[in-house]
XYZ file of C-alpha atoms in Angstrom:
760
model
C -10.630 74.809 39.598
C -10.641 71.813 41.926
C -8.760 68.644 40.905
C -9.163 65.232 42.499
C -8.729 61.512 41.797
C -12.015 59.717 41.101
C -13.506 56.554 39.695
C -15.544 57.641 36.645
C -18.461 55.446 35.604
C -19.926 55.988 32.082
C -23.187 54.218 31.182
C -24.916 54.248 27.804
C -28.045 52.568 26.435
C -27.480 50.249 23.434
C -29.552 50.972 20.308
C -31.417 53.917 21.810
C -32.294 55.530 18.463
C -33.532 52.224 17.014
C -35.757 51.540 20.005
C -37.120 55.103 19.940
C -37.958 54.767 16.270
C -39.745 51.488 16.930
C -41.845 52.621 19.931
C -40.994 56.011 21.356
C -43.486 56.024 24.224
C -42.670 52.511 25.451
C -38.922 53.103 25.212
C -39.059 56.373 27.159
C -41.278 54.774 29.792
C -39.024 51.741 30.334
C -35.846 53.806 30.275
C -37.231 56.299 32.819
C -38.373 53.448 35.063
C -34.901 51.859 35.028
C -33.150 55.184 35.678
C -35.335 56.074 38.621
C -35.521 52.551 39.982
C -32.708 50.018 39.450
C -29.932 52.309 38.235
C -30.558 55.224 40.577
C -30.987 53.009 43.648
C -27.898 50.911 42.847
C -25.701 53.978 42.314
C -26.887 55.462 45.599
C -26.288 52.219 47.492
C -22.620 52.243 46.363
C -22.123 55.922 47.274
C -22.019 57.128 43.700
C -22.881 60.628 42.551
C -24.724 61.138 39.272
C -22.822 63.985 37.629
C -25.063 64.401 34.630
C -27.412 62.673 32.215
C -26.504 62.412 28.520
C -29.993 61.622 27.239
C -29.709 57.843 27.037
C -26.687 57.627 29.343
C -25.189 58.709 32.656
C -21.878 59.982 33.939
C -21.309 58.960 37.568
C -18.487 59.707 39.998
C -17.375 57.271 42.719
C -14.845 57.813 45.418
C -13.785 54.153 45.137
C -13.022 52.023 42.057
C -14.354 49.004 43.982
C -17.689 50.780 44.510
C -17.897 51.712 40.822
C -17.189 48.139 39.635
C -19.548 46.512 42.132
C -22.293 48.966 41.141
C -21.768 48.165 37.453
C -21.839 44.407 38.116
C -25.064 44.657 40.120
C -26.766 46.692 37.370
C -25.738 44.320 34.582
C -26.702 41.178 36.502
C -30.104 42.634 37.360
C -30.662 43.729 33.733
C -29.787 40.220 32.484
C -32.326 38.676 34.875
C -35.063 41.052 33.727
C -34.818 40.471 29.949
C -34.410 36.756 29.104
C -37.909 36.497 27.645
C -37.900 39.896 25.913
C -37.275 39.757 22.140
C -33.783 40.945 21.211
C -35.087 43.797 19.082
C -37.011 45.219 22.119
C -34.468 44.454 24.807
C -32.869 47.356 26.719
C -29.173 46.830 27.391
C -26.400 49.046 28.700
C -22.684 49.386 28.113
C -20.550 50.510 31.056
C -17.000 51.861 31.057
C -14.981 52.653 34.224
C -11.737 54.540 34.609
C -9.749 55.799 37.587
C -8.094 59.113 36.840
C -7.625 62.784 37.572
C -10.686 64.989 37.009
C -11.371 68.707 37.069
C -14.471 69.741 39.086
C -16.349 72.842 38.017
C -19.871 73.792 39.133
C -20.634 70.193 40.092
C -19.540 68.842 36.658
C -16.328 66.914 36.017
C -13.980 67.170 33.021
C -10.583 66.008 31.807
C -8.805 62.950 30.391
C -10.127 60.725 33.156
C -13.678 61.352 31.954
C -12.740 61.012 28.260
C -11.099 57.624 28.868
C -14.171 56.301 30.686
C -16.414 57.408 27.803
C -14.165 55.850 25.167
C -13.896 52.567 27.070
C -17.681 52.466 27.415
C -18.025 52.720 23.608
C -15.816 49.614 23.224
C -17.874 47.508 25.621
C -20.268 44.726 24.566
C -24.031 45.129 25.068
C -24.565 44.100 28.697
C -20.789 44.272 29.317
C -18.384 46.198 31.545
C -14.956 47.396 30.365
C -12.493 49.025 32.761
C -9.161 50.756 32.299
C -5.816 49.452 33.463
C -5.787 51.959 36.318
C -9.204 50.742 37.522
C -8.117 47.107 37.173
C -5.061 47.832 39.321
C -7.354 49.136 42.081
C -9.893 46.280 42.120
C -8.128 43.101 40.886
C -7.537 41.636 44.353
C -10.593 43.150 46.029
C -13.574 41.769 44.132
C -14.638 38.222 43.323
C -14.667 38.688 39.567
C -12.687 37.547 36.568
C -10.926 39.833 34.103
C -9.920 39.393 30.469
C -6.939 41.391 29.276
C -7.893 42.994 25.930
C -4.576 44.735 25.408
C -3.846 48.292 24.399
C -6.423 50.327 22.508
C -5.917 53.665 20.827
C -8.412 56.212 22.129
C -9.579 59.255 20.226
C -7.924 62.536 21.297
C -5.395 60.752 23.531
C -1.746 60.372 22.512
C -1.124 57.115 24.365
C -3.145 53.880 24.057
C -5.291 52.740 27.003
C -5.008 49.290 28.567
C -8.490 47.754 28.606
C -9.939 44.820 30.585
C -13.290 43.075 30.272
C -15.052 42.310 33.571
C -16.169 38.666 33.736
C -19.177 38.181 35.978
C -18.178 34.583 36.751
C -15.921 34.707 39.833
C -14.286 31.426 38.774
C -13.031 32.895 35.509
C -9.253 33.295 35.365
C -7.532 36.022 33.464
C -8.547 34.774 29.981
C -11.993 34.275 28.490
C -12.815 30.873 26.910
C -11.656 30.420 23.310
C -15.141 30.564 21.846
C -15.836 33.861 23.572
C -12.524 35.297 22.414
C -13.233 34.291 18.827
C -16.682 35.805 19.038
C -15.491 39.058 20.534
C -12.699 39.417 18.017
C -15.084 38.540 15.134
C -12.664 35.883 13.813
C -15.472 33.866 12.206
C -16.869 36.902 10.409
C -13.431 37.920 9.144
C -12.777 34.362 7.908
C -16.121 34.080 6.100
C -15.590 37.451 4.413
C -12.082 36.422 3.362
C -13.263 33.103 1.886
C -15.866 34.904 -0.207
C -13.343 37.446 -1.458
C -10.688 34.755 -2.130
C -13.116 32.598 -4.115
C -14.130 35.550 -6.274
C -10.476 36.512 -6.750
C -9.540 32.993 -7.909
C -12.428 32.888 -10.369
C -11.374 36.227 -11.875
C -7.722 35.170 -11.867
C -8.553 31.968 -13.766
C -10.325 33.958 -16.447
C -7.317 36.226 -16.895
C -4.847 33.319 -16.738
C -6.727 31.436 -19.462
C -6.804 34.469 -21.736
C -3.085 35.219 -21.350
C -2.004 31.538 -21.127
C -0.022 32.087 -17.941
C 2.087 29.108 -16.808
C 0.454 26.705 -14.383
C 2.866 27.670 -11.585
C 1.507 31.238 -11.662
C -2.018 29.965 -11.058
C -0.821 27.584 -8.370
C 1.161 30.421 -6.807
C -1.944 32.605 -6.627
C -3.739 29.829 -4.742
C -0.825 29.481 -2.316
C -0.763 33.244 -1.700
C -4.493 33.240 -0.965
C -4.101 30.311 1.443
C -1.391 32.179 3.334
C -3.628 35.235 3.132
C -6.209 33.341 5.180
C -3.674 32.880 7.968
C -2.739 36.562 7.740
C -6.448 37.426 7.999
C -6.774 35.323 11.147
C -3.790 37.118 12.679
C -5.256 40.525 11.832
C -8.650 39.486 13.200
C -7.092 38.315 16.463
C -5.137 41.502 16.956
C -7.612 44.006 15.505
C -11.034 42.385 15.746
C -12.141 44.452 18.722
C -13.857 47.776 18.230
C -11.266 50.501 18.217
C -7.905 50.574 16.512
C -4.740 49.070 17.940
C -1.151 49.766 17.200
C 0.855 46.991 15.525
C 3.005 45.300 18.148
C 6.374 43.619 17.666
C 4.914 40.100 18.015
C 2.246 40.766 15.397
C 4.766 42.312 13.012
C 7.133 39.342 13.367
C 4.309 36.865 12.742
C 3.083 38.717 9.647
C 6.623 38.992 8.262
C 7.150 35.247 8.757
C 3.913 34.413 6.936
C 4.756 36.692 4.025
C 8.219 35.130 3.760
C 6.725 31.619 3.751
C 4.223 32.603 1.054
C 6.979 34.064 -1.107
C 9.149 31.000 -0.613
C 6.298 28.678 -1.569
C 5.658 30.573 -4.810
C 9.371 30.504 -5.589
C 9.431 26.723 -5.088
C 6.416 26.335 -7.377
C 8.159 28.333 -10.082
C 11.343 26.337 -9.722
C 9.442 23.082 -9.833
C 7.440 24.246 -12.833
C 4.427 22.013 -12.814
C 3.177 18.499 -12.357
C 5.044 15.520 -11.144
C 4.190 12.554 -9.044
C 4.503 11.475 -5.461
C 6.012 8.241 -6.703
C 9.180 10.136 -7.511
C 11.303 8.135 -5.129
C 11.231 4.725 -6.719
C 14.928 4.203 -6.043
C 15.511 1.412 -3.629
C 12.421 -0.565 -4.659
C 14.487 -3.099 -6.558
C 14.328 -1.505 -9.996
C 17.548 -0.474 -11.658
C 17.590 1.994 -14.542
C 20.519 1.072 -16.786
C 22.470 4.192 -17.850
C 22.603 5.033 -21.546
C 25.222 6.945 -23.515
C 22.532 9.040 -25.198
C 20.866 11.972 -23.419
C 17.598 10.788 -21.864
C 14.496 12.968 -22.218
C 11.266 12.630 -20.217
C 8.297 14.305 -21.915
C 5.739 14.881 -19.150
C 1.988 14.698 -19.860
C 0.712 18.022 -21.126
C -1.453 20.089 -18.796
C -4.894 20.801 -20.230
C -5.698 24.502 -19.789
C -8.726 24.496 -22.075
C -11.915 26.127 -20.829
C -14.355 23.347 -20.026
C -13.514 19.787 -19.055
C -13.917 17.861 -22.320
C -10.522 18.520 -23.938
C -8.271 16.307 -21.806
C -8.152 13.767 -24.640
C -6.811 16.461 -26.977
C -3.906 17.385 -24.662
C -3.128 13.681 -24.120
C -3.292 13.027 -27.848
C -0.873 15.855 -28.681
C 1.480 14.524 -26.002
C 1.377 11.088 -27.610
C 1.868 12.543 -31.082
C 4.863 14.563 -29.915
C 6.415 11.369 -28.544
C 5.760 9.847 -31.961
C 7.570 12.741 -33.660
C 10.484 12.736 -31.220
C 10.924 8.980 -31.649
C 12.158 9.678 -35.176
C 15.204 11.508 -33.786
C 18.480 9.664 -33.343
C 20.956 10.411 -30.576
C 18.121 11.007 -28.109
C 16.632 8.516 -25.682
C 12.966 8.952 -24.633
C 11.108 7.638 -21.613
C 7.837 5.952 -22.516
C 4.391 7.419 -21.984
C 3.471 4.792 -19.363
C 6.367 5.774 -17.077
C 5.948 9.546 -17.383
C 2.228 9.057 -16.762
C 3.148 8.178 -13.165
C 3.921 11.870 -12.707
C 0.617 13.300 -13.887
C -0.576 16.085 -11.583
C 1.506 15.503 -8.462
C 3.960 17.745 -6.612
C 7.390 16.125 -7.006
C 10.232 18.288 -8.310
C 11.591 18.091 -11.847
C 14.850 16.784 -10.403
C 13.020 13.991 -8.548
C 11.185 12.982 -11.725
C 14.413 12.905 -13.698
C 16.129 10.810 -11.029
C 13.293 8.276 -11.000
C 13.317 7.946 -14.784
C 17.082 8.043 -15.238
C 16.587 11.177 -17.353
C 18.826 14.232 -17.737
C 16.236 16.434 -19.444
C 12.535 17.064 -18.885
C 10.108 18.588 -21.389
C 6.852 19.877 -19.945
C 4.045 21.788 -21.550
C 0.442 22.837 -21.658
C -2.302 22.848 -24.269
C -5.218 25.228 -24.514
C -7.890 24.585 -27.096
C -10.659 27.167 -27.425
C -12.923 27.005 -30.451
C -10.735 26.825 -33.565
C -7.594 28.039 -31.785
C -4.880 25.992 -30.120
C -2.000 27.259 -27.987
C 0.853 24.936 -27.034
C 3.513 26.065 -24.548
C 6.612 23.940 -23.908
C 9.794 24.306 -21.910
C 12.876 22.112 -21.870
C 14.708 21.779 -18.539
C 18.124 20.415 -17.644
C 17.115 18.664 -14.418
C 20.678 18.209 -13.158
C 21.363 21.944 -12.912
C 17.676 22.961 -12.727
C 18.058 25.256 -15.716
C 15.624 26.128 -18.495
C 17.323 25.396 -21.808
C 14.594 26.370 -24.222
C 10.941 27.361 -24.188
C 8.412 28.412 -26.765
C 4.725 29.162 -27.223
C 2.949 28.203 -30.434
C -0.428 29.459 -31.629
C -2.228 27.572 -34.361
C -5.603 27.174 -35.944
C -7.350 23.833 -35.505
C -6.145 22.336 -38.769
C -3.998 19.297 -39.437
C -1.313 21.271 -41.257
C -0.865 23.767 -38.440
C -1.070 21.200 -35.622
C 1.594 19.020 -37.204
C 3.689 22.069 -38.044
C 3.700 22.883 -34.317
C 4.738 19.329 -33.453
C 7.528 19.514 -36.028
C 8.809 22.824 -34.638
C 8.832 21.395 -31.106
C 10.727 18.292 -32.263
C 13.211 20.472 -34.159
C 13.613 22.731 -31.107
C 14.375 19.731 -28.899
C 16.756 18.308 -31.491
C 18.551 21.628 -31.830
C 18.883 21.989 -28.060
C 20.004 18.423 -27.327
C 21.863 17.546 -30.499
C 19.431 14.948 -31.842
C 19.420 14.154 -35.559
C 16.963 12.575 -37.962
C 17.460 8.960 -38.914
C 18.230 8.310 -42.565
C 15.062 8.485 -44.627
C 13.018 9.752 -41.702
C 12.651 13.371 -42.819
C 9.469 12.500 -44.690
C 7.863 11.170 -41.501
C 8.577 14.255 -39.386
C 5.519 16.493 -39.319
C 3.572 14.312 -41.742
C -0.134 14.153 -40.953
C -1.350 10.538 -40.827
C -4.735 11.481 -42.294
C -6.292 14.197 -44.415
C -9.421 14.344 -42.237
C -9.393 16.549 -39.130
C -12.507 14.770 -37.820
C -10.879 11.353 -38.252
C -7.754 12.585 -36.489
C -9.850 13.929 -33.625
C -11.502 10.494 -33.260
C -8.061 8.881 -33.305
C -6.940 11.122 -30.422
C -10.067 10.174 -28.470
C -9.278 6.496 -29.079
C -5.725 6.965 -27.779
C -7.109 8.619 -24.648
C -9.503 5.702 -23.997
C -6.976 2.972 -24.785
C -4.502 4.364 -22.242
C -7.083 4.067 -19.465
C -7.211 0.311 -20.125
C -10.611 -0.545 -18.675
C -13.071 -2.765 -20.525
C -15.386 0.204 -21.074
C -12.576 2.419 -22.362
C -11.169 -0.246 -24.673
C -14.607 -0.769 -26.210
C -14.941 3.014 -26.590
C -11.519 3.150 -28.270
C -12.603 0.485 -30.762
C -15.767 2.444 -31.581
C -13.834 5.711 -32.101
C -11.288 3.981 -34.353
C -13.997 2.308 -36.444
C -15.581 5.735 -36.946
C -12.175 7.199 -37.855
C -11.421 4.631 -40.558
C -14.945 5.035 -41.908
C -14.333 8.783 -42.321
C -10.888 8.156 -43.835
C -10.341 4.609 -45.107
C -6.727 5.587 -45.942
C -5.865 6.343 -42.283
C -3.249 3.595 -41.880
C -2.236 4.370 -38.313
C -5.869 4.146 -37.152
C -6.235 0.761 -38.886
C -3.123 -0.502 -37.080
C -4.324 0.729 -33.676
C -7.763 -0.798 -34.288
C -6.160 -4.188 -34.893
C -4.072 -3.879 -31.725
C -7.146 -2.837 -29.726
C -8.955 -6.009 -30.760
C -5.918 -8.069 -29.734
C -6.185 -6.584 -26.235
C -9.980 -7.025 -26.155
C -9.524 -10.678 -26.999
C -6.624 -11.244 -24.566
C -8.689 -9.776 -21.727
C -11.673 -11.964 -22.612
C -13.836 -8.969 -23.575
C -14.237 -10.182 -27.167
C -14.192 -13.796 -28.314
C -11.435 -15.293 -30.425
C -13.875 -15.890 -33.286
C -14.965 -12.254 -33.252
C -11.610 -10.578 -32.670
C -9.084 -12.480 -34.791
C -10.642 -11.818 -38.229
C -10.709 -8.091 -37.398
C -7.085 -8.187 -36.256
C -5.981 -9.884 -39.485
C -7.959 -7.528 -41.737
C -6.838 -4.337 -39.966
C -3.176 -5.407 -39.944
C -3.326 -6.132 -43.664
C -4.820 -2.683 -44.409
C -2.364 -0.904 -42.103
C 0.650 -2.607 -43.707
C -0.598 -1.622 -47.153
C -1.303 2.013 -46.264
C 1.409 2.832 -43.708
C 4.145 0.192 -43.528
C 6.560 2.637 -41.882
C 4.273 3.292 -38.909
C 5.070 1.314 -35.707
C 1.348 0.625 -35.145
C 1.135 -1.167 -38.490
C 4.137 -3.327 -37.701
C 2.842 -4.164 -34.226
C -0.533 -5.196 -35.659
C 1.281 -7.441 -38.139
C 3.344 -8.881 -35.285
C 0.083 -9.855 -33.558
C -1.002 -11.730 -36.688
C 2.254 -13.694 -36.921
C 2.332 -14.357 -33.188
C -1.291 -15.175 -32.425
C -2.787 -16.426 -35.677
C -0.022 -17.934 -37.795
C 2.544 -18.995 -35.152
C 5.268 -17.755 -37.448
C 7.662 -17.029 -34.627
C 10.606 -15.869 -36.688
C 8.457 -13.459 -38.709
C 7.036 -12.073 -35.446
C 10.565 -11.464 -34.127
C 11.603 -9.709 -37.331
C 8.560 -7.431 -37.180
C 9.428 -6.459 -33.600
C 12.977 -5.647 -34.672
C 11.509 -3.489 -37.454
C 9.373 -1.655 -34.880
C 12.573 -0.806 -32.999
C 14.136 0.520 -36.189
C 11.144 2.790 -36.758
C 10.845 3.767 -33.102
C 14.013 3.168 -31.055
C 12.140 4.460 -28.004
C 9.343 1.912 -28.212
C 8.701 0.224 -24.882
C 6.425 -2.408 -26.415
C 8.981 -3.897 -28.806
C 11.708 -4.803 -26.268
C 8.996 -5.945 -23.830
C 7.541 -8.303 -26.455
C 11.032 -9.423 -27.535
C 11.765 -10.304 -23.903
C 8.784 -12.667 -24.021
C 9.844 -13.981 -27.435
C 13.343 -14.883 -26.272
C 12.598 -15.854 -22.679
C 9.270 -17.707 -23.105
C 8.976 -18.768 -26.748
C 12.642 -19.548 -27.505
C 13.686 -20.434 -23.945
C 16.704 -18.092 -23.940
C 16.420 -16.625 -20.427
C 19.567 -14.479 -20.601
C 18.591 -12.863 -23.888
C 15.093 -12.330 -22.507
C 16.521 -10.518 -19.480
C 18.678 -8.341 -21.741
C 15.525 -7.279 -23.561
C 13.911 -6.579 -20.174
C 16.791 -4.212 -19.446
C 16.168 -2.491 -22.804
C 12.478 -2.107 -21.963
C 13.290 -0.709 -18.529
C 15.561 1.963 -19.990
C 12.530 3.297 -21.843
C 9.847 2.432 -19.293
C 11.554 2.281 -15.875
C 8.402 2.500 -13.755
C 6.163 0.109 -15.658
C 4.699 -2.802 -13.663
C 4.271 -4.609 -16.993
C 8.052 -4.715 -17.395
C 8.351 -6.127 -13.869
C 5.676 -8.722 -14.589
C 7.479 -9.791 -17.776
C 10.764 -10.111 -15.884
C 9.090 -12.354 -13.298
C 7.512 -14.425 -16.109
C 10.820 -14.889 -17.982
C 12.601 -15.896 -14.760
C 9.826 -18.364 -13.898
C 9.943 -20.027 -17.330
C 13.719 -20.173 -16.899
C 13.210 -22.057 -13.589
C 14.888 -19.243 -11.640
C 12.226 -19.197 -8.954
C 14.068 -17.316 -6.215
C 14.779 -14.382 -8.541
C 11.233 -14.462 -9.871
C 9.935 -14.339 -6.290
C 11.989 -11.178 -5.644
C 10.345 -9.430 -8.583
C 6.900 -10.729 -7.539
C 7.483 -9.278 -4.074
C 8.049 -5.877 -5.643
C 4.833 -6.170 -7.629
C 2.947 -7.278 -4.518
C 4.179 -4.254 -2.562
C 2.937 -1.995 -5.334
C -0.475 -3.753 -5.534
C -1.130 -5.377 -2.143
C -4.862 -5.731 -2.801
C -4.521 -7.472 -6.175
C -5.437 -11.162 -5.655
C -3.595 -12.364 -8.756
C -0.388 -10.574 -7.744
C -0.667 -12.083 -4.248
C -1.238 -15.622 -5.508
C 1.563 -15.432 -8.076
C 3.941 -14.324 -5.325
C 2.793 -17.196 -3.096
C 3.344 -19.622 -5.976
C 6.895 -18.386 -6.585
C 7.726 -18.443 -2.866
C 6.565 -22.057 -2.699
C 8.533 -22.977 -5.827
C 11.617 -21.329 -4.318
C 11.260 -23.444 -1.154
C 10.002 -20.628 1.067
C 6.970 -22.667 2.101
C 6.157 -20.959 5.388
C 6.006 -17.536 3.746
C 3.929 -18.903 0.881
C 1.484 -20.621 3.254
C 1.082 -17.451 5.344
C 0.416 -15.348 2.259
C -2.051 -17.919 0.920
C -3.926 -18.103 4.232
C -4.293 -14.337 4.125
C -5.520 -14.296 0.520
C -7.883 -17.296 0.348
C -10.794 -15.909 2.438
C -11.176 -12.960 0.057
C -10.317 -14.552 -3.277
C -12.894 -14.569 -6.069
C -13.926 -17.831 -7.719
C -12.234 -16.764 -10.953
C -8.859 -17.207 -9.215
C -9.543 -20.650 -7.667
C -7.171 -22.337 -10.145
C -4.349 -20.054 -9.008
C -5.100 -21.014 -5.394
C -5.054 -24.685 -6.360
C -1.627 -24.299 -7.983
C -0.164 -22.828 -4.795
C -1.657 -25.592 -2.657
C -0.224 -28.173 -5.059
C 3.213 -26.532 -4.907
C 2.988 -26.784 -1.094
C 2.057 -30.497 -1.326
C -1.553 -29.949 -0.187
C -3.086 -31.932 -3.046
C -6.512 -32.500 -1.469
C -6.934 -28.789 -0.794
C -5.818 -28.132 -4.369
C -8.425 -30.598 -5.706
C -11.138 -28.861 -3.676
C -10.163 -25.518 -5.243
C -10.273 -27.046 -8.753
C -13.751 -28.424 -8.061
C -14.911 -24.954 -7.031
C -13.336 -23.510 -10.180
C -15.263 -25.969 -12.383
C -18.509 -25.173 -10.547
C -17.878 -21.480 -11.170
C -17.269 -22.194 -14.864
C -20.484 -24.240 -15.158
C -22.459 -21.417 -13.534
C -21.434 -19.028 -16.304
C -18.164 -17.713 -14.917
C -15.086 -17.201 -17.112
C -11.830 -19.140 -16.737
C -9.595 -19.735 -19.755
C -8.948 -23.271 -20.949
C -5.181 -22.749 -20.655
C -5.543 -21.757 -16.990
C -7.555 -24.899 -16.238
C -4.931 -27.035 -17.983
C -2.284 -25.612 -15.609
C -4.489 -26.412 -12.610
C -5.185 -30.017 -13.585
C -1.509 -30.611 -14.406
C -0.620 -29.333 -10.910
C -2.925 -31.836 -9.152
C -1.770 -34.750 -11.319
C -4.894 -35.200 -13.467
C -3.011 -35.659 -16.713
C -5.892 -36.452 -19.071
C -7.969 -33.509 -17.886
C -4.942 -31.238 -18.226
C -4.354 -32.393 -21.823
C -8.063 -32.084 -22.662
C -8.134 -28.448 -21.547
C -4.787 -27.734 -23.233
C -6.074 -29.064 -26.551
C -9.232 -27.017 -26.112
C -7.074 -23.950 -25.528
C -5.167 -24.847 -28.683
C -8.414 -24.924 -30.694
C -10.223 -21.957 -29.138
C -7.589 -19.528 -27.874
C -4.991 -19.455 -30.607
C -1.261 -20.097 -30.393
C -0.292 -21.527 -27.002
C 3.239 -20.155 -26.985
C 3.769 -20.740 -23.230
C 4.344 -24.502 -23.596
C 7.805 -24.072 -22.000
C 6.115 -23.075 -18.718
C 7.219 -25.333 -15.794
C 3.552 -25.849 -14.916
C 3.411 -28.301 -17.847
C 6.402 -30.335 -16.674
C 4.150 -33.080 -15.152
C 2.573 -33.765 -18.572
C 5.491 -32.882 -20.847
C 6.376 -36.513 -21.607
C 2.832 -37.391 -22.713
C 2.432 -38.146 -26.462
C -0.533 -35.759 -26.753
C 1.596 -32.941 -25.371
C 4.357 -33.761 -27.877
C 1.845 -33.491 -30.719
C 0.872 -29.989 -29.562
C 4.521 -29.001 -29.180
C 5.301 -30.065 -32.729
C 2.261 -28.290 -34.178
C 2.931 -25.013 -32.389
C 6.553 -25.232 -33.544
C 8.321 -23.219 -30.877
C 11.992 -22.549 -31.736
C 14.638 -24.491 -29.807
C 14.509 -27.759 -27.904
C 11.755 -28.647 -25.489
C 12.804 -28.453 -21.805
C 13.022 -31.753 -19.952
C 9.837 -32.968 -18.241
């Protein structure tokens, strides 16, 4: 047998069987014409020898690799020019593979690995494309004006070693790499990605169904999502390395990349498990000016419960159980709780348990989930020592949707926390632990809905809360806690100007009276009664005593020390005692802007303007777009003598301020000595009021006092006295210009604030 080195050229028609099935006669005619015409003539012109026909293909031998490649290029270019207007389904295209290798010649035919490689490379080629082996590329790379794309090593059937394959690029300007879009197309990256997304979406849907049934922790579900996201990157890597036709061996670079991705995915899931659920991006509040005063008692932060219920209408139920658990835990002594408003900052965000604890000044964190499905409820809780990142205690409770079982679960959680942290029941409090506040499950459900709405604190939600509470007390007139919360809701509706004084105050008085009769040991009842003493009867000492009683019933109340701060600092004029109560409120509610606002208010009434400005700056940073926060900061800066800063802030705010805040603008101008500008703002405020806008009488009295219109200021102050209830802020420095007026003294005496009046 004769052996020789040759350039082997394998050509094959794409989709031959499909075209034959569609139109056998036409296909045979066109194919024969191309073979005898274009292909045959081009092969002959490049000194090629047709070895044999394979039906729809040819095997050709060339003495030169350059001749083989140039022949292939000429054929493919001519074919492309012939078929642009032919429909794709009828278009004739060829694949061509070229190899340079040793062949065996026998009776005019050629055999051997050189031929096999050419045939296998041809099968990898694109329709209308030319693939060549590494040996052929070595022969032609510097001898033809073509580009080449390195496709790497490909395993070839019946050969032990992989073959290095190159794509011939017909554009002579192409460098060694095809454009990114072409590479993605050839490697089928888009198709792989689309298929993966479909499979991942289906997998997550199925996983959610299983997770809901087995009540898996939230970190498991989050971990599955993370794994699937990393899986997308792994899919892209596999597509890039294996997207070509033909299998490839796994190289060292690919293996290292895949190992790195798998390690990152595992690490991410481990971090999710260690973090164990929601927290908030606001976790680093240290350094913003707030200081959480340490307490000798262990501090516990009870995070909002995660709602795992099927459907999206049970969030109120999870929130309500969270609130009720806080209510139960508040009965314990020797344990300090963070308030709901501060832990709510950490709803659904990715900070670590340790970061949450640091922000709240807490040692321990309790987190949990609620799943309500039909008449079944599952509550899962876990108690974590955030300092050492250690789970102390966890439990899962299953209950039917009944008051007895729900409150039994709450009692068992409270007892579990107490047993783990050493809390004890206050004397006489054992009867309150686990006691249902109503005998009606429907009324209790309405109460939970009302809590959910009231926490959102919009006008629409507050009105909805009032409606739910009215329905609850209609279903169970003996539901004392609901009566107390209804009274408090109407206080807020009136204070925000949503309901009138005439409409709200009778409801507040009636609901407080009922709540005190039915449930005098509930904090809500005592707070409703405080509102009556404070707002309706101006019995300041009785209001203070009620707030102290609230603290006895609920030592972890954030409202009571907050309100006592206002009582001492604003009503009684004792700034230092007011600030001590602010510190008490901040221990419970360290992230609350309401506590900051009260601190600024107490400092302002105490004429400590520079300190008040510091707190106002903190509030302004947290709410830079709030016009009232901006104007109050400008006012304090001006009062503290920082006029340039106040003027700059005012100039920034005035163009965008709404007419409802014109009085606040006027007060800043007056503090800066710009009385005419202040008068102009007051005129615009009055025009807004006459057009149907809302500005309180007390606010207008401040504005007129600031611009020196004493009679108008007293007129509006007396109107506030008649229409808005007890005007307990008479110590405010804004009234200093009219403090010596006899009419002001009459109001002071009638309101009866404790302590001496400040000098005017």
